[in-house]
Tab-separated table of C-alpha atoms in Angstrom:
chain	number	residue	atom	x	y	z
A	1	MET	CA	32.240	-28.608	8.360
A	2	ILE	CA	31.875	-25.357	7.411
A	3	ILE	CA	28.290	-23.979	9.116
A	4	GLU	CA	26.787	-21.500	6.739
A	5	GLN	CA	25.277	-17.882	8.185
A	6	VAL	CA	22.321	-16.447	6.759
A	7	ALA	CA	22.299	-13.328	9.003
A	8	GLU	CA	24.853	-12.159	11.239
A	9	LEU	CA	25.251	-8.493	13.408
A	10	LYS	CA	28.225	-7.158	14.759
A	11	LYS	CA	27.998	-4.650	17.493
A	12	VAL	CA	24.563	-3.541	16.507
A	13	THR	CA	23.078	-0.359	18.194
A	14	LYS	CA	19.560	1.174	16.924
A	15	ILE	CA	18.695	4.338	18.031
A	16	TYR	CA	15.063	6.213	17.411
A	17	HIS	CA	14.889	9.849	17.967
A	18	LEU	CA	11.213	10.989	19.625
A	19	GLY	CA	10.966	14.435	19.488
A	20	LYS	CA	14.488	15.463	21.431
A	21	THR	CA	14.291	12.154	22.893
A	22	LYS	CA	16.841	9.292	22.258
A	23	VAL	CA	15.431	5.980	22.834
A	24	HIS	CA	18.318	3.140	22.440
A	25	ALA	CA	16.400	0.151	20.927
A	26	LEU	CA	19.308	-1.706	20.508
A	27	ASN	CA	22.675	-1.738	22.345
A	28	GLY	CA	25.795	-3.783	21.358
A	29	ILE	CA	24.118	-6.853	19.730
A	30	ASP	CA	26.244	-9.429	18.913
A	31	LEU	CA	24.412	-12.242	17.130
A	32	ARG	CA	24.886	-15.179	14.425
A	33	ILE	CA	21.901	-17.248	12.816
A	34	ARG	CA	22.868	-20.348	11.239
A	35	LYS	CA	21.224	-21.587	8.221
A	36	GLY	CA	18.217	-24.218	9.111
A	37	ASP	CA	17.753	-22.395	13.090
A	38	PHE	CA	14.471	-22.578	14.183
A	39	ALA	CA	15.226	-19.348	16.209
A	40	ALA	CA	13.179	-17.568	18.881
A	41	LEU	CA	13.901	-14.149	20.187
A	42	SER	CA	12.328	-14.019	23.958
A	43	GLY	CA	12.038	-11.424	26.168
A	44	PRO	CA	9.745	-8.654	27.648
A	45	SER	CA	7.869	-5.825	25.622
A	46	GLY	CA	10.399	-2.920	24.774
A	47	SER	CA	13.396	-5.376	24.990
A	48	GLY	CA	14.095	-4.949	20.922
A	49	LYS	CA	12.510	-8.008	19.621
A	50	SER	CA	10.295	-6.445	16.938
A	51	THR	CA	13.376	-4.025	16.365
A	52	LEU	CA	15.805	-7.059	15.706
A	53	LEU	CA	13.515	-8.182	13.251
A	54	ASN	CA	13.041	-5.304	11.447
A	55	LEU	CA	16.788	-5.061	10.742
A	56	ILE	CA	17.059	-8.723	9.996
A	57	GLY	CA	14.326	-8.208	7.580
A	58	CYS	CA	15.862	-5.028	6.014
A	59	ILE	CA	12.842	-2.749	6.982
A	60	ASP	CA	15.339	-0.834	8.915
A	61	LEU	CA	18.737	0.151	9.335
A	62	PRO	CA	21.225	0.094	12.060
A	63	SER	CA	22.664	3.077	13.730
A	64	ASN	CA	26.185	1.573	14.469
A	65	GLY	CA	27.364	-1.583	13.601
A	66	SER	CA	26.630	-4.359	10.980
A	67	VAL	CA	24.028	-6.343	9.491
A	68	ILE	CA	24.762	-8.962	7.063
A	69	ILE	CA	22.056	-11.101	5.289
A	70	ASN	CA	22.907	-13.960	3.275
A	71	ASN	CA	27.050	-12.065	2.811
A	72	LYS	CA	25.600	-8.525	2.164
A	73	ASP	CA	26.128	-5.839	4.797
A	74	ILE	CA	22.849	-4.234	4.424
A	75	SER	CA	24.146	-0.432	5.432
A	76	GLU	CA	25.966	-0.535	1.575
A	77	LEU	CA	22.775	-1.390	-0.305
A	78	ASN	CA	20.594	1.391	-1.777
A	79	GLU	CA	16.764	1.136	-1.512
A	80	ASN	CA	16.260	-0.685	-4.356
A	81	GLY	CA	19.271	-3.346	-3.326
A	82	LEU	CA	17.258	-3.594	-0.153
A	83	THR	CA	14.114	-4.494	-1.686
A	84	ARG	CA	15.441	-7.024	-3.965
A	85	LEU	CA	17.312	-8.392	-1.078
A	86	ARG	CA	13.640	-8.719	0.714
A	87	ASN	CA	11.756	-9.962	-1.980
A	88	ARG	CA	14.009	-12.665	-2.789
A	89	LYS	CA	15.593	-14.110	0.133
A	90	ILE	CA	13.006	-13.059	2.986
A	91	GLY	CA	9.868	-14.340	3.964
A	92	PHE	CA	7.413	-12.340	6.727
A	93	ILE	CA	4.620	-13.861	8.824
A	94	PHE	CA	2.366	-11.057	10.458
A	95	GLN	CA	0.434	-11.925	14.002
A	96	SER	CA	-2.195	-9.990	12.092
A	97	PHE	CA	-1.745	-12.234	9.070
A	98	ASN	CA	-1.911	-9.193	6.357
A	99	LEU	CA	-3.761	-11.148	3.700
A	100	LEU	CA	-5.727	-9.095	0.930
A	101	SER	CA	-9.365	-9.530	1.665
A	102	VAL	CA	-10.090	-9.155	-2.209
A	103	LEU	CA	-7.959	-12.105	-3.028
A	104	ASN	CA	-8.403	-15.824	-2.410
A	105	VAL	CA	-6.460	-18.271	-0.528
A	106	TYR	CA	-4.608	-19.241	-3.876
A	107	GLU	CA	-3.984	-15.418	-5.067
A	108	ASN	CA	-2.935	-14.241	-2.044
A	109	ILE	CA	0.027	-16.906	-2.153
A	110	GLU	CA	0.775	-16.039	-5.653
A	111	VAL	CA	1.135	-12.153	-5.237
A	112	PRO	CA	4.940	-12.356	-4.106
A	113	LEU	CA	5.749	-14.399	-7.565
A	114	LEU	CA	3.635	-11.865	-9.153
A	115	LEU	CA	5.994	-8.987	-7.905
A	116	ASN	CA	9.486	-10.640	-8.168
A	117	GLY	CA	9.317	-12.999	-11.330
A	118	ARG	CA	10.896	-15.430	-9.368
A	119	ILE	CA	9.256	-18.014	-11.177
A	120	PRO	CA	8.382	-16.563	-14.478
A	121	GLY	CA	6.360	-19.326	-16.479
A	122	LYS	CA	2.468	-19.578	-15.692
A	123	LYS	CA	2.476	-23.423	-15.620
A	124	GLU	CA	5.498	-23.786	-12.796
A	125	ARG	CA	4.103	-20.723	-10.671
A	126	HIS	CA	0.747	-22.627	-10.444
A	127	GLU	CA	2.156	-26.058	-10.057
A	128	TYR	CA	4.529	-24.575	-6.830
A	129	VAL	CA	1.144	-22.677	-5.420
A	130	ASP	CA	-0.654	-25.536	-5.557
A	131	TYR	CA	2.060	-27.451	-3.893
A	132	LEU	CA	2.396	-25.033	-1.100
A	133	ILE	CA	-1.127	-25.149	-0.515
A	134	GLU	CA	-0.838	-28.515	0.057
A	135	GLN	CA	1.780	-28.444	2.185
A	136	VAL	CA	-0.217	-26.252	4.493
A	137	GLY	CA	-3.150	-28.163	4.445
A	138	LEU	CA	-5.514	-25.884	2.772
A	139	CYS	CA	-6.251	-27.964	-0.661
A	140	ASP	CA	-10.033	-27.672	0.078
A	141	TRP	CA	-10.173	-23.612	0.966
A	142	ARG	CA	-8.041	-22.723	-2.302
A	143	ARG	CA	-10.702	-20.284	-3.969
A	144	HIS	CA	-12.052	-18.975	-0.523
A	145	ARG	CA	-11.371	-15.521	0.695
A	146	PRO	CA	-9.666	-14.595	3.719
A	147	ALA	CA	-12.889	-13.405	5.613
A	148	GLU	CA	-14.174	-17.262	4.932
A	149	LEU	CA	-11.340	-18.884	6.922
A	150	SER	CA	-10.686	-19.059	10.611
A	151	GLY	CA	-7.352	-17.554	12.498
A	152	GLY	CA	-5.714	-20.748	12.176
A	153	GLN	CA	-6.434	-21.136	8.395
A	154	ARG	CA	-5.626	-17.451	7.501
A	155	GLN	CA	-2.071	-17.927	9.730
A	156	ARG	CA	-1.467	-21.436	7.043
A	157	VAL	CA	-1.804	-18.877	4.092
A	158	ALA	CA	0.202	-16.172	5.743
A	159	ILE	CA	2.680	-19.210	6.071
A	160	ALA	CA	2.792	-20.336	2.398
A	161	ARG	CA	2.480	-16.946	1.227
A	162	ALA	CA	6.204	-16.292	3.039
A	163	LEU	CA	7.493	-19.397	1.380
A	164	VAL	CA	6.565	-18.759	-1.975
A	165	THR	CA	9.495	-17.077	-3.131
A	166	LYS	CA	11.867	-20.042	-1.569
A	167	PRO	CA	13.299	-17.592	0.985
A	168	SER	CA	16.412	-18.370	2.999
A	169	ILE	CA	14.899	-16.732	5.926
A	170	VAL	CA	11.360	-16.580	6.894
A	171	LEU	CA	10.595	-13.881	9.818
A	172	ALA	CA	7.688	-14.155	12.407
A	173	ASP	CA	6.254	-11.526	14.760
A	174	GLU	CA	4.475	-13.250	17.335
A	175	PRO	CA	2.807	-15.838	15.026
A	176	THR	CA	0.535	-17.271	17.415
A	177	ALA	CA	-0.338	-14.209	19.238
A	178	ASN	CA	-4.130	-13.902	17.656
A	179	LEU	CA	-4.952	-17.565	17.867
A	180	ASP	CA	-5.978	-20.162	20.626
A	181	SER	CA	-3.563	-22.680	22.118
A	182	LYS	CA	-4.765	-25.644	20.178
A	183	THR	CA	-4.590	-23.671	16.971
A	184	GLY	CA	-1.170	-22.098	17.987
A	185	THR	CA	0.231	-25.661	18.366
A	186	SER	CA	-0.429	-26.936	15.252
A	187	ILE	CA	0.936	-23.607	13.665
A	188	ILE	CA	3.988	-24.229	15.338
A	189	GLU	CA	4.356	-27.822	14.406
A	190	LEU	CA	3.354	-26.879	10.763
A	191	MET	CA	6.276	-24.201	10.715
A	192	LYS	CA	8.863	-26.803	12.269
A	193	ARG	CA	8.093	-29.561	9.799
A	194	ILE	CA	8.614	-26.831	6.967
A	195	ASN	CA	11.928	-25.956	8.497
A	196	LYS	CA	13.305	-29.399	8.704
A	197	GLU	CA	12.033	-30.205	4.922
A	198	PHE	CA	13.048	-26.945	3.375
A	199	THR	CA	15.967	-26.265	5.695
A	200	THR	CA	14.339	-22.635	5.844
A	201	THR	CA	15.559	-20.737	8.699
A	202	PHE	CA	12.949	-19.189	11.089
A	203	ILE	CA	13.230	-16.605	13.476
A	204	PHE	CA	10.409	-15.724	15.883
A	205	SER	CA	9.680	-12.814	17.992
A	206	THR	CA	7.468	-14.316	20.854
A	207	HIS	CA	5.963	-14.343	24.457
A	208	ASP	CA	4.848	-17.937	23.431
A	209	GLN	CA	6.639	-20.283	25.642
A	210	SER	CA	5.603	-23.395	23.370
A	211	ILE	CA	7.707	-21.603	20.781
A	212	VAL	CA	10.606	-21.297	23.049
A	213	GLU	CA	10.418	-24.944	24.259
A	214	ILE	CA	10.425	-26.067	20.696
A	215	ALA	CA	12.962	-23.770	19.310
A	216	ASP	CA	16.607	-24.856	18.880
A	217	HIS	CA	18.202	-21.646	19.328
A	218	VAL	CA	16.940	-19.252	21.707
A	219	ILE	CA	18.135	-15.591	22.205
A	220	LYS	CA	17.146	-13.714	25.316
A	221	LEU	CA	16.796	-10.023	25.177
A	222	HIS	CA	16.415	-7.304	28.042
A	223	ASP	CA	16.760	-3.379	27.405
A	224	GLY	CA	18.134	-3.861	23.742
A	225	LYS	CA	20.878	-6.480	24.609
A	226	VAL	CA	21.470	-9.889	24.623
A	227	VAL	CA	21.599	-11.448	27.864
A	228	GLY	CA	21.341	-15.120	27.503
A	229	GLU	CA	21.602	-17.381	24.018
A	230	GLN	CA	20.920	-21.599	23.690
A	231	ARG	CA	21.256	-23.329	21.490
A	232	GLY	CA	19.834	-26.949	21.741
């Protein structure tokens, strides 16, 4: 059986320059993420989790080595190519939600579709956004703005928005950091269900042990290196 890889890193290093100081954020990372993985990047602050997410998300480029997303080496793409890859293949969930305050639930979820034209027909677009709103349990709040929602509800909007372009990978940076434990658990369970139903690959940067425990692929980082890897 051929196992599809959605992300692969080969000998990846990332060096940031802070004045005259070189900061080695990643040091020779080798990693493969399979289609349908529910993967957790764990490790202390400064271990390289966020840097690794930024590379997989095509927000940044490696200093050395190869980052391959959906069979494309991102170092070979120009800015337009990187933008297309991000818009069409990658969804983002941020711990601060990053919702647009002047838009309601429906409009916040619809925005990525309007930007990339993935579902051009108005009727089809509306049906799909409504379907996602139902999936994340927000039918009664579809016309509410972010200020009228709880933290858990706003995170559910962020999850639906990340899924609306039908990405192959969803990246989540500390998705439960600003939530209480009960709400955080419900959000993790929601993402796990979506992972199974849509075969969407989820990759988390997290300190949350409950995410690590439910993940089927755990990557442990320390000082920019993979120091342990486990598949469930």
